[in-house]
Short mmCIF file of C-alpha atoms in Angstrom, two decimals:
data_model
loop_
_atom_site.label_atom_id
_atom_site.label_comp_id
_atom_site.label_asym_id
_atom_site.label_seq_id
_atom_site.Cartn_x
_atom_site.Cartn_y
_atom_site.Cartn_z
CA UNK L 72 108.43 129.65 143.02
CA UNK L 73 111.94 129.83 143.90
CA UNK L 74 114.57 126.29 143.21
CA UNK L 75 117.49 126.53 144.95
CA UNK L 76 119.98 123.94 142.72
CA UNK L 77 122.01 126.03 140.34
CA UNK L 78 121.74 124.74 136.98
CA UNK L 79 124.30 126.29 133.92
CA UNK L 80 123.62 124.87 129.95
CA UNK L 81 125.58 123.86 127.38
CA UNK L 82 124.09 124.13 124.00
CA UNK L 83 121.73 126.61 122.41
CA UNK L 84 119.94 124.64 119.76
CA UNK L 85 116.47 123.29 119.55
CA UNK L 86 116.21 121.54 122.97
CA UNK L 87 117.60 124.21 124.83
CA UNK L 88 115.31 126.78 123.05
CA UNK L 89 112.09 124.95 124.69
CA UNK L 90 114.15 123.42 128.14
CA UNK L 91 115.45 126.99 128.97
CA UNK L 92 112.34 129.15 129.10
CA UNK L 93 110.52 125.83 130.42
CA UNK L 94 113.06 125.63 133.38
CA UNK L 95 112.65 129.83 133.93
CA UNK L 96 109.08 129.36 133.95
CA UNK L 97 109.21 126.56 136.67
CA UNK L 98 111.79 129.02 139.26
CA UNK L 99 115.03 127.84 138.59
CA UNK L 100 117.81 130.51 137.66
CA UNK L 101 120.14 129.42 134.77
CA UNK L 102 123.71 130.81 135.89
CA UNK L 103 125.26 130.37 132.80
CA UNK L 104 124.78 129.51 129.16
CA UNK L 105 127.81 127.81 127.10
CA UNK L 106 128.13 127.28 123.41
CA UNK L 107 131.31 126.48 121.47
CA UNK L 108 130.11 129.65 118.90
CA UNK L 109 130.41 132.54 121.74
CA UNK L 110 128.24 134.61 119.47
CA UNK L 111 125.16 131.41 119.68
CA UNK L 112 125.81 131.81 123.57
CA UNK L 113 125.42 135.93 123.47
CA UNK L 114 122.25 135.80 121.16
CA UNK L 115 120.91 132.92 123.63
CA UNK L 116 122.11 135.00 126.82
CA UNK L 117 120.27 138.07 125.32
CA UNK L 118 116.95 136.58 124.15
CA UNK L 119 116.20 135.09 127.73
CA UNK L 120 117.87 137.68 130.26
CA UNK L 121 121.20 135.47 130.85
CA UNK L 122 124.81 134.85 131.24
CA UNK L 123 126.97 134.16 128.42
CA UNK L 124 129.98 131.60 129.84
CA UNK L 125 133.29 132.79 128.08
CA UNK L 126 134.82 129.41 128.79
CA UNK L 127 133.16 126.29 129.38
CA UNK L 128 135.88 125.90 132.05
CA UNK L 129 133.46 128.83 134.42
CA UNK L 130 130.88 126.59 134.32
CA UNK L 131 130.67 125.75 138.33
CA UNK L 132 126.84 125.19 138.69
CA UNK L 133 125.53 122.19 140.85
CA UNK L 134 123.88 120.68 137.54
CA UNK L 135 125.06 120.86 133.84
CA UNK L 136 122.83 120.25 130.79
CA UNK L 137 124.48 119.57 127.93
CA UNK L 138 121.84 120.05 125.56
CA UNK L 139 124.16 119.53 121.91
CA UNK L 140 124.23 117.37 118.80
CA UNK L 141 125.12 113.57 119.46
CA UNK L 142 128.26 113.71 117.84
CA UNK L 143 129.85 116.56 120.14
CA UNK L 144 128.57 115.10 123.47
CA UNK L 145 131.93 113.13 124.42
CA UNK L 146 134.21 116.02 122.94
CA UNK L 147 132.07 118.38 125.46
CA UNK L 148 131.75 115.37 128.70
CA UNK L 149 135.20 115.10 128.18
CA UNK L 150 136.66 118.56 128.27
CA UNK L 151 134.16 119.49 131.45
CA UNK L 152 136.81 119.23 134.09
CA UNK L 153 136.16 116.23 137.06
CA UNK L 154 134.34 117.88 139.59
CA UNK L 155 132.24 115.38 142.31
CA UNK L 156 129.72 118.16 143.50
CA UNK L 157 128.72 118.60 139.88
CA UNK L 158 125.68 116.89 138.19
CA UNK L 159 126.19 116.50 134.54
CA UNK L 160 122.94 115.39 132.24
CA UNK L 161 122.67 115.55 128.70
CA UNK L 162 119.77 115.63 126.68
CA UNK L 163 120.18 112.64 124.00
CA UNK L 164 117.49 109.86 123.18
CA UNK L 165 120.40 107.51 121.78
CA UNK L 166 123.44 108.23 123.95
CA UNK L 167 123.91 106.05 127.51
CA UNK L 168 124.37 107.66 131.01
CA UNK L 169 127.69 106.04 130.79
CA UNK L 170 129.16 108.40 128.06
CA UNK L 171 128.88 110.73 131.00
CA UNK L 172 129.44 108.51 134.04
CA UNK L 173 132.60 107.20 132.10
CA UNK L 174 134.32 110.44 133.18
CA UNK L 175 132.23 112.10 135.67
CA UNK L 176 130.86 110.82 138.64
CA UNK L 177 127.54 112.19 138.76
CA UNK L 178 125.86 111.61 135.65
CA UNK L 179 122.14 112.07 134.55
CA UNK L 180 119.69 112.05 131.19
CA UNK L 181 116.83 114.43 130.60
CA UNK L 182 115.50 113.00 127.45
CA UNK L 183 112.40 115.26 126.60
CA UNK L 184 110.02 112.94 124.07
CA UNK L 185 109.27 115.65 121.49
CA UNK L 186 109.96 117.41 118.63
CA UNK L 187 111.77 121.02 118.98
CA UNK L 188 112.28 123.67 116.31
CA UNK L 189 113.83 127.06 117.44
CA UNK L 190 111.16 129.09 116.30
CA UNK L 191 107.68 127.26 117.80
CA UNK L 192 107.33 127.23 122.05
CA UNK L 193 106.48 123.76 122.90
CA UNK L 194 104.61 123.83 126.17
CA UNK L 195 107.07 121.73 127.81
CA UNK L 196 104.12 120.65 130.65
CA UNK L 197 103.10 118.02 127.87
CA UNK L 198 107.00 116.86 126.80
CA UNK L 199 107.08 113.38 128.43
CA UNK L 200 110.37 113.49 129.91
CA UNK L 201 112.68 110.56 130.17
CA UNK L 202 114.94 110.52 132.67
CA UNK L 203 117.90 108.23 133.87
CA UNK L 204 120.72 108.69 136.89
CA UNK L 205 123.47 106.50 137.93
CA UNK L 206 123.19 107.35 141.78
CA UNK L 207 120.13 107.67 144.02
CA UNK L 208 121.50 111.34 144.88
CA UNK L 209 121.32 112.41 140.86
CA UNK L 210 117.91 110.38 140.47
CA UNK L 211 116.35 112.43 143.40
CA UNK L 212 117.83 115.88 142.10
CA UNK L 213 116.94 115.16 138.62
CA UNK L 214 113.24 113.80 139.54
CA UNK L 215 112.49 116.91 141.44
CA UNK L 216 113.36 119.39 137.74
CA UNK L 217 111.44 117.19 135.59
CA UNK L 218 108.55 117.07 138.16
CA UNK L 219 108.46 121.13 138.12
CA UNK L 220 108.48 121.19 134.44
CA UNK L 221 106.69 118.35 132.80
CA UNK L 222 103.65 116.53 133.99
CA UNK L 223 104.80 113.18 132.49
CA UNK L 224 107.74 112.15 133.64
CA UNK L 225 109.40 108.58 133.10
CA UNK L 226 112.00 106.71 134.67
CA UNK L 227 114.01 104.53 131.87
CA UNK L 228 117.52 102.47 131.38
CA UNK L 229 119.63 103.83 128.58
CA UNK L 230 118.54 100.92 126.36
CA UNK L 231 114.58 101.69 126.73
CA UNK L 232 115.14 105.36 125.75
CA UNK L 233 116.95 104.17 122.55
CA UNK L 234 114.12 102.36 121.85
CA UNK L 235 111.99 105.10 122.54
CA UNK L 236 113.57 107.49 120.22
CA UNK L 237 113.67 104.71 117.93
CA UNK L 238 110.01 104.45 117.67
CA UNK L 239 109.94 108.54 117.85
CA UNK L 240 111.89 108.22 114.37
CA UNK L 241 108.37 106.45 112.86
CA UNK L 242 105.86 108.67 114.11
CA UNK L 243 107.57 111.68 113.76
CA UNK L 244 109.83 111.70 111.08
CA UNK L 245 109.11 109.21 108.50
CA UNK L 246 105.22 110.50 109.05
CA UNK L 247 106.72 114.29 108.23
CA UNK L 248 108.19 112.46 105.34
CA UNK L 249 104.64 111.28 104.03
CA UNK L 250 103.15 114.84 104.35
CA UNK L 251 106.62 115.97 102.00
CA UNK L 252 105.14 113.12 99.73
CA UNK L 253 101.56 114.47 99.89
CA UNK L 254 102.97 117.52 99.34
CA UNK L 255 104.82 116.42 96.39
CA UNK L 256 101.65 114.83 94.11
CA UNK L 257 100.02 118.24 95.40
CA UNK L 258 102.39 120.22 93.50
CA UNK L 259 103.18 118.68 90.79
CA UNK L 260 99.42 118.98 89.65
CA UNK L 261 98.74 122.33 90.90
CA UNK L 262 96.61 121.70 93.64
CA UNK L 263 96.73 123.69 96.98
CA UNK L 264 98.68 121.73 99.77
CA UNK L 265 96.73 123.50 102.39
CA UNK L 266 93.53 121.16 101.75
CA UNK L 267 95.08 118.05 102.60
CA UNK L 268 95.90 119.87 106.40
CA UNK L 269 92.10 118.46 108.03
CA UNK L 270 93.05 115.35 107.03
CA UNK L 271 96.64 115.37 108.55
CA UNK L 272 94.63 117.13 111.77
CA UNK L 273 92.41 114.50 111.99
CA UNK L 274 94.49 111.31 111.00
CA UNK L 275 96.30 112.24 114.53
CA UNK L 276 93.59 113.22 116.26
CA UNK L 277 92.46 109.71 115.62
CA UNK L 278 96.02 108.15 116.94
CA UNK L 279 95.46 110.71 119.92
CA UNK L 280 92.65 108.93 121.33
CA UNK L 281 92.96 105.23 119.69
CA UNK L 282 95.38 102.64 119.42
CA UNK L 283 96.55 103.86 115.39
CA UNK L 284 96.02 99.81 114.52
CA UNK L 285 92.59 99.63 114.80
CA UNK L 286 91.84 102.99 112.65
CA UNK L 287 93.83 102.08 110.37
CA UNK L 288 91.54 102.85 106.31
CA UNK L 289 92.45 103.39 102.84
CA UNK L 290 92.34 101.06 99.82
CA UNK L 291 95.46 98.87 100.74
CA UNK L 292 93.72 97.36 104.07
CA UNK L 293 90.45 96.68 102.07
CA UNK L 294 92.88 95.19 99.10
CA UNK L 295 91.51 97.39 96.68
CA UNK L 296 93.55 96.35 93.64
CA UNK L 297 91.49 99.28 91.38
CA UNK L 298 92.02 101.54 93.68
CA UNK L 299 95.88 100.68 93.99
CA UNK L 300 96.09 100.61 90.11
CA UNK L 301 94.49 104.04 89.70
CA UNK L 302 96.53 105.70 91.85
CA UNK L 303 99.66 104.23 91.55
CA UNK L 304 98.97 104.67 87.61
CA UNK L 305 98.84 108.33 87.94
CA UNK L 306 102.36 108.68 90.35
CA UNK L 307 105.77 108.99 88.63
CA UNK L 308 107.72 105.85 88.86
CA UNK L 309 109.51 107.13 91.93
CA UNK L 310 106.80 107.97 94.09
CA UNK L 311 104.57 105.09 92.49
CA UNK L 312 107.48 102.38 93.68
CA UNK L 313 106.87 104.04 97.44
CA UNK L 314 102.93 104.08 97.23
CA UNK L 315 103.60 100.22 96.35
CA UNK L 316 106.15 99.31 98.94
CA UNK L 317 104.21 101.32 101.54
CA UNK L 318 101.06 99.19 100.53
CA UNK L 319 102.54 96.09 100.92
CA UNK L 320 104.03 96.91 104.27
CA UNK L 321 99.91 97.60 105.43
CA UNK L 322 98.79 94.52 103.84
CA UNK L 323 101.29 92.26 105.58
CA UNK L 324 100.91 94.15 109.12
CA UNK L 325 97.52 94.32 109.20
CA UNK L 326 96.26 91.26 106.82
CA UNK R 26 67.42 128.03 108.37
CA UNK R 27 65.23 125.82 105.97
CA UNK R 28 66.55 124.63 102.76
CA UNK R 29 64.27 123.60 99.73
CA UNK R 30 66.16 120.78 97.57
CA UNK R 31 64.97 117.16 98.56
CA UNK R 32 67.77 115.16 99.18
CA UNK R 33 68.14 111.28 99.99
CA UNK R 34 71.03 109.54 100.62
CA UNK R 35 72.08 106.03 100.01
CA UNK R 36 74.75 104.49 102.26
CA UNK R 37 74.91 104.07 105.92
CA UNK R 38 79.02 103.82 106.39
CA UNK R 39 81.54 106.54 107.62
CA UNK R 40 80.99 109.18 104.99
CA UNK R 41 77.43 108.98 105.65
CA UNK R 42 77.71 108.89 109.19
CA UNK R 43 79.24 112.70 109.13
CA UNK R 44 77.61 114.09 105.59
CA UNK R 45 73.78 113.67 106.98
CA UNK R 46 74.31 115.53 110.52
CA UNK R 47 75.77 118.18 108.35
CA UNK R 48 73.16 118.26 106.01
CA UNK R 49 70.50 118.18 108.78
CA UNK R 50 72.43 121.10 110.76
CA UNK R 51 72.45 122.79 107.46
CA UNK R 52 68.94 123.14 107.46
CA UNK R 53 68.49 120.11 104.74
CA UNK R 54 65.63 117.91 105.18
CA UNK R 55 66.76 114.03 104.44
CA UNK R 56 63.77 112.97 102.57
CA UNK R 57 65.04 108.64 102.54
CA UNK R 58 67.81 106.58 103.73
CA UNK R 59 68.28 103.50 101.61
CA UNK R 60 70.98 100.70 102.28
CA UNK R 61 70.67 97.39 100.56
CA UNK R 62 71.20 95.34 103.80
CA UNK R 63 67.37 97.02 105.86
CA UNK R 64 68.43 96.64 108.96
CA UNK R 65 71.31 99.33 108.66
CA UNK R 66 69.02 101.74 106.91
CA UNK R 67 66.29 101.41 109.79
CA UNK R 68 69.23 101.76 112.60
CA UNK R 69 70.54 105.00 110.56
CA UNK R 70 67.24 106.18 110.13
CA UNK R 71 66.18 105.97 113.71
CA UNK R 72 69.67 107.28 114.70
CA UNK R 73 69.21 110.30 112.99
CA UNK R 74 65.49 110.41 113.43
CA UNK R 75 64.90 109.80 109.44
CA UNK R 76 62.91 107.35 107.03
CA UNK R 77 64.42 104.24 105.80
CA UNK R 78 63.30 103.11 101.77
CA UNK R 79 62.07 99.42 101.77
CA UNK R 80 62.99 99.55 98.31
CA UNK R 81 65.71 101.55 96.38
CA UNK R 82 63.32 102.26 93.84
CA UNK R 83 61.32 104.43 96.24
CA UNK R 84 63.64 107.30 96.20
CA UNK R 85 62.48 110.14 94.32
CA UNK R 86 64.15 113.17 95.72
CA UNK R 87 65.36 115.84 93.96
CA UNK R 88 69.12 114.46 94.49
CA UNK R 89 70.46 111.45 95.34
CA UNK R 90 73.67 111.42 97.40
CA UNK R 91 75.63 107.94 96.87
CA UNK R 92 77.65 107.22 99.74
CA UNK R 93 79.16 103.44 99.47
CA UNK R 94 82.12 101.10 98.51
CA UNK R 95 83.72 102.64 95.48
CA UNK R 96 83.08 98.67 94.25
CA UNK R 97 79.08 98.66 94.75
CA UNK R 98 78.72 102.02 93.29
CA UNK R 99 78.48 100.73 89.64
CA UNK R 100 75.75 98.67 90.31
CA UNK R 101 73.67 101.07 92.34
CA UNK R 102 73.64 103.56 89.91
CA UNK R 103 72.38 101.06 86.90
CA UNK R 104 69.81 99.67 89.40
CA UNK R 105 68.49 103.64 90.07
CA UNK R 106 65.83 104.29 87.13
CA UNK R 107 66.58 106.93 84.72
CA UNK R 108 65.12 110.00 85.66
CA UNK R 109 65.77 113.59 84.11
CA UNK R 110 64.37 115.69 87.23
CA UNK R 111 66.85 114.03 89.38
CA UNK R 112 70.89 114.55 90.38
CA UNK R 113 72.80 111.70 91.02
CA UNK R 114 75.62 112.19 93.05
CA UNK R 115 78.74 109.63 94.20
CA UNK R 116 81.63 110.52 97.43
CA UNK R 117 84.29 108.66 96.04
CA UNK R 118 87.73 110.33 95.48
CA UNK R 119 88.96 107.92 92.70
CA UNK R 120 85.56 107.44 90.65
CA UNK R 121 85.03 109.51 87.48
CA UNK R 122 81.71 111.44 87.05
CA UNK R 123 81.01 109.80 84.10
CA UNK R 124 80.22 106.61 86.29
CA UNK R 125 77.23 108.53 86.83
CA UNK R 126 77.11 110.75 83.78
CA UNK R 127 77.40 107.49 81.15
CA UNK R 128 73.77 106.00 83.33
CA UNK R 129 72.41 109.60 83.89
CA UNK R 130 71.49 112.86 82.81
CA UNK R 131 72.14 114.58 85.96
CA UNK R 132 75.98 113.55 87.60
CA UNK R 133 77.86 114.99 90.07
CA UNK R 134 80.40 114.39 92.38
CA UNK R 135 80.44 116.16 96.30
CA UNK R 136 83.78 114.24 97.89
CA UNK R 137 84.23 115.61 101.31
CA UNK R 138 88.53 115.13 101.54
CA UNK R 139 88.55 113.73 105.10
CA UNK R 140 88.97 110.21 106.65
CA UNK R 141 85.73 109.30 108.60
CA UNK R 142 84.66 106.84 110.78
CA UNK R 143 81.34 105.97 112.11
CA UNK R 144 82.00 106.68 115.90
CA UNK R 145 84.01 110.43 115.38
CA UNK R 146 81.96 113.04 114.27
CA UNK R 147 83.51 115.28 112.31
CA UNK R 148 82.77 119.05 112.15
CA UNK R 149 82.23 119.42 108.38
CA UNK R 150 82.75 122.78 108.64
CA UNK R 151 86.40 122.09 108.38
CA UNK R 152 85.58 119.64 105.61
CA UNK R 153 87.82 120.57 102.21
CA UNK R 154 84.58 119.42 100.17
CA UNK R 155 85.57 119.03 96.32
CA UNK R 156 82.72 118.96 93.68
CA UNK R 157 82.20 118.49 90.28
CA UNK R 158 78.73 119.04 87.83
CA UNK R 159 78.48 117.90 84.56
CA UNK R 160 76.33 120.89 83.57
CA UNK R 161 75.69 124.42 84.98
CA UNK R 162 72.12 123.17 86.74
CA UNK R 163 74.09 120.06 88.68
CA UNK R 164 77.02 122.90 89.59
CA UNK R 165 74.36 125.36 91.06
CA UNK R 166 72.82 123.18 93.12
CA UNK R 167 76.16 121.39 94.12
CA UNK R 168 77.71 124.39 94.71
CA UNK R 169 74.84 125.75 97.37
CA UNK R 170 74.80 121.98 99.35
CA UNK R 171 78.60 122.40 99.59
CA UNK R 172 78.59 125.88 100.69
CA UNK R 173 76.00 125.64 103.20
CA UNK R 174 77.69 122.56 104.79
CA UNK R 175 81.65 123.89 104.53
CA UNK R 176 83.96 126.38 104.70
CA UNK R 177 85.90 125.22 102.23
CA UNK R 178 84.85 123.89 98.56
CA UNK R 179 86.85 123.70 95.74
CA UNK R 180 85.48 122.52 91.89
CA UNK R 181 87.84 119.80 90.43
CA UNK R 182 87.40 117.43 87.46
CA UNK R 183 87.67 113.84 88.17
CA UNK R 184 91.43 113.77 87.29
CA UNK R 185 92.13 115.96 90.10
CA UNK R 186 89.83 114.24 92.51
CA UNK R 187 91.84 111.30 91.63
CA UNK R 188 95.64 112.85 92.54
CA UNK R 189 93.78 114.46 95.51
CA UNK R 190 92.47 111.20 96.85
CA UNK R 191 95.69 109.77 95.98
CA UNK R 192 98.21 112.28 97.91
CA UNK R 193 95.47 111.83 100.88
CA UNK R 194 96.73 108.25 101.07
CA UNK R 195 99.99 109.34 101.73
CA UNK R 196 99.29 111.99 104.32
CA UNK R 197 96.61 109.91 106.04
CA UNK R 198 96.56 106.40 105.62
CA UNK R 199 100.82 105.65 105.31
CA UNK R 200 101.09 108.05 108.31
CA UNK R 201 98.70 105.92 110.27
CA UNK R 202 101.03 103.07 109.29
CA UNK R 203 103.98 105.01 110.85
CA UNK R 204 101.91 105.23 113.91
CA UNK R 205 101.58 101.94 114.19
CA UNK R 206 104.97 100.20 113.57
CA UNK R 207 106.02 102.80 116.45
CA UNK R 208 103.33 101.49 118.30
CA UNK R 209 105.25 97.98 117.83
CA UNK R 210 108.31 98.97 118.86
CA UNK R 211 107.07 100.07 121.77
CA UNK R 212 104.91 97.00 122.63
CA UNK R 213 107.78 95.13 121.99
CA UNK R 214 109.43 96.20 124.67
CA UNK R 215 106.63 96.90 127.23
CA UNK R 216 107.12 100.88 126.74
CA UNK R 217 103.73 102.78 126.83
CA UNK R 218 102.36 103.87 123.69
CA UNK R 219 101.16 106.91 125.45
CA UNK R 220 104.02 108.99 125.89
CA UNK R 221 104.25 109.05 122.02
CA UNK R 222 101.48 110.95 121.43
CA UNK R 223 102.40 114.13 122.46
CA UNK R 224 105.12 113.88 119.73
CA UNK R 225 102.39 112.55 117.27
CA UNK R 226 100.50 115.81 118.10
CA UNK R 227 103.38 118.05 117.30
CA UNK R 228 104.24 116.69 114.26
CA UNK R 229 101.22 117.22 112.42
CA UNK R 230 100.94 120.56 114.32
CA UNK R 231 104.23 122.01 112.77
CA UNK R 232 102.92 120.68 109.24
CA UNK R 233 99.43 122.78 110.02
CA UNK R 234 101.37 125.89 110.04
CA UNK R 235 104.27 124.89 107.73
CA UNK R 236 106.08 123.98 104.74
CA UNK R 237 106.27 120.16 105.95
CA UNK R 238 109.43 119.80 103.86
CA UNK R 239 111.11 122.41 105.64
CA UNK R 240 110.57 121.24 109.22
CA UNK R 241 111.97 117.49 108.36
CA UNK R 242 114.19 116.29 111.34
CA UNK R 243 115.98 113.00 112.88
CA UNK R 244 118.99 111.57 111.97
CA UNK R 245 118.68 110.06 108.09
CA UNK R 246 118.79 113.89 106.95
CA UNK R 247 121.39 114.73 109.28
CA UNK R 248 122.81 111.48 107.56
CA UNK R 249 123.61 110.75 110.96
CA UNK R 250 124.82 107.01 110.48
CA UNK R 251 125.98 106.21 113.58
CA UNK R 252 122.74 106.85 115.26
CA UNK R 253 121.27 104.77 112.43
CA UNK R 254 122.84 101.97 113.07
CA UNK R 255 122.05 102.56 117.07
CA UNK R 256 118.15 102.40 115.63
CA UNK R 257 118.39 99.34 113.39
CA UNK R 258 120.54 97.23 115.51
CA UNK R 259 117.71 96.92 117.98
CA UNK R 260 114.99 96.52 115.61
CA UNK R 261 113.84 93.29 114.50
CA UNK R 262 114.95 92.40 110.85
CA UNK R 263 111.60 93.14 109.53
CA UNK R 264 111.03 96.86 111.11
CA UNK R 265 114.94 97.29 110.64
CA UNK R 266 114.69 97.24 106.96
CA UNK R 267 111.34 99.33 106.82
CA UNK R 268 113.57 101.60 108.88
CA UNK R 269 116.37 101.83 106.26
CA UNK R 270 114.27 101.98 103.28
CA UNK R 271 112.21 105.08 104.69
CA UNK R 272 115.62 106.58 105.68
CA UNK R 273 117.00 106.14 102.14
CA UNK R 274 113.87 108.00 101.01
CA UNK R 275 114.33 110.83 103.37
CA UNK R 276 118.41 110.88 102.22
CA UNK R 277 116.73 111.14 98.57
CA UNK R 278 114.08 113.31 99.13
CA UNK R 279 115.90 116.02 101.24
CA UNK R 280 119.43 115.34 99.68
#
C-alpha cells in the first residue's frame, strides 16, 4: 500500500506514539517529525526510521498533525506560518476546528477515542476515530487517513466531540481512579492487588457486550444497609466518605 | 476424573449458576439442588441435568454449599438440622464463618471473588476462590473442591474476606457506575454508546498488566482547569458536580 498525501507531525507524546506507527502501517510516509524539545523529535525520528524537523518553520507537508498537550495547541497553530495548500489537524477531544481555522484555512480534527500510554501499542484498527473538517476538500482528505487506519470512524461537530471526551473522562479515568481505590483497601491490609484483576476483566467484559445499566450489582442497588455498614465500618474515614457518596449516587440513578 | 465427596448445593442465583458447572466439569457429582421457591430448583435441576429436594431437610450430602442472599442465609442455616458428618458452607464475601460455625460443627466459607450473573458463564478457572475452615478436616476438604475447580485459591479469615469483598465494590460495582453516567452523557446527546467501549476495554487492560495508580490520566491530575471547566459547563448540574467531586478525589489521591 502506497498513500500519496504527505503528512509531517508535530508532537511526540502519547497520541503520536500509537498514530505514527498506525499511519506507517497503513502506507503513508511521515516526512517530518517536530517537537519543541529537538532531542523528543531525534529519539522519535530514531525509534520509527524518520526525519527530525530542525524548525517547525520546514514543515511543508500537504497535512500537519499536531498531536500536543491542549494548552500548547494555539502557541503551535499560531506560529505554523499561513500556507493555503496545507492541511492542519490536531488531535484534541476538547479543542474546536476553529482554534485552527481561526488562522489557517484548511483546518481538520483527528480525535482518536482511546487511551494512549507511550509504552503499550494500541491497535489503532479498534481507536474509534472522530473526525471534523471545515471544507469538503479537508473532510474528503481526512476521511480517506482515518478510513486506512481505523475501522470506526465518526464524523462529529466540535461540540459532540467535547461531549465525547467528556463522557471518556467517566469511563476511563474516574473508573482507573476506583481500581487506585481498590488498590488502596488492598494494601493497607496486606492483601495481593492482583486478585481483584478477574473481577476488573470481567466487570468490562460485561459493559463490552451490555448496556453497563442493566448489569449494574453490589449491595447499594439491592439497599443493603448491613452490607453498607460493614464495609463502610471497616474503611478509614476518607475512603469510607467516598464508598458512601458513591452509594448514594447508585441508589438515586438506578432506584 | 471422578471425585468422591457428596456435595449439594442450595441456591439457584448467579453464584450458583457458575459454581455447579464448575463443580460438574470438575468431576463433582451434585447429589441435590434445593431452593425454597420449587419451581427454581426443578428449572436448575433440569438445566443442569440434576435432582431438585422437595424439602430442605432432604439434603444429606457430605457438604452443603450455601449459595443465597447474604439476608436469607441466617435462616437457612438454623432451619438445616445439626449434623456432625456434614460441612456447611456459605459464598458470601461479608458473612463471618461463625454464621455457620455458632449453628454447626462443620463451617466453612468457599467465596469465589467474581461478579456473576445468571446468563455469563464464567470460566472458574480464572476464579480468585478464597476459603476459610474452622478446623483442619473442613480446610482439607475445602482446600481439594477449590483446587480442583481454580487456579487460584487463597485461605483468608473472615476479616479479610470482608476488606476483599469490600475493595471489590470499588473496582467492580462503582466502575460499573462510571460506565453508566458516561453512558448518559452520551444518550443525552444522541452519541452512540458504542464507540466507548473500546476505551472501556483499554482501561481495564492497562490495570491487568499495571500498577493502576501509575497509569492515571485526563485532565484533573494534569490539574488541567481549563479543560475542566470545558467538561462541566456542558454537563447537567447533577453529572457536573459528580464530575467535580471525582476530580477533587483524583487531585487528592494523585496530588
Amino acid at each position: 500500500m502506497h498513500q500519496t498525501q504527505s503528512i509531517s507531525v508535530i508532537g511526540t507524546g502519547n497520541v503520536a506514539h500509537s498514530l505514527v506507527p498506525a499511519l506507517l502501517d497503513a502506507g503513508y510516509s511521515i516526512e517530518l517529525v517536530y517537537s519543541k524539545n529537538p532531542e523528543h523529535a531525534q529519539h522519535f525520528a530514531r525509534k520509527f526510521n524518520l526525519r527530525p524537523a530542525t524548525k517547525i518553520t520546514d514543515l511543508k507537508s500537504q497535512i500537519i498533525i499536531i498531536a500536543i498537550s491542549d494548552s500548547a495547541l494555539e502557541q503551535v497553530i499560531k506560529t505554523l506560518p499561513k500556507n493555503e495548500n496545507q492541511i492542519l489537524v490536531h488531535t484534541a477531544g476538547s479543542q474546536p476546528i476553529e482554534l485552527i481555522g481561526q488562522y489557517h484555512m484548511h483546518a481538520g480534527v483527528l480525535y482518536p477515542l482511546q487511551t494512549f500510554s507511550a509504552q503499550r501499542r494500541v491497535d489503532f484498527k479498534n481507536v474509534p476515530v472522530c473526525i471534523e473538517a471545515n471544507s469538503e476538500f479537508v473532510a474528503k482528505q481526512l476521511t480517506g487517513i482515518a478510513n486506512h487506519i481505523s475501522e470506526m470512524v465518526l464524523q462529529v461537530n466540535s461540540e459532540e466531540r467535547l461531549q465525547i471526551h467528556t463522557a471518556a473522562v467517566f469511563v476511563c479515568n474516574f473508573t482507573n481512579l476506583m481500581y487506585t481505590f481498590g488498590k488502596d483497601i488492598m494494601e493497607r491490609y496486606n492483601l495481593p492487588f492482583d486478585i481483584l484483576r478477574p473481577l476488573i476483566k470481567e466487570t468490562a467484559d460485561k459493559a463490552l457486550s451490555n448496556d453497563p445499566e442493566t448489569v449494574q450489582t453490589g449491595p447499594a442497588i439491592r439497599n443493603d444497609q448491613v452490607t453498607l455498614a460493614k464495609h463502610t465500618n471497616q474503611l478509614n474515614d476518607d475512603l469510607a466518605q467516598k464508598y458512601i457518596q458513591l452509594s448514594e449516587w447508585i441508589k438515586k440513578r438506578y432506584g
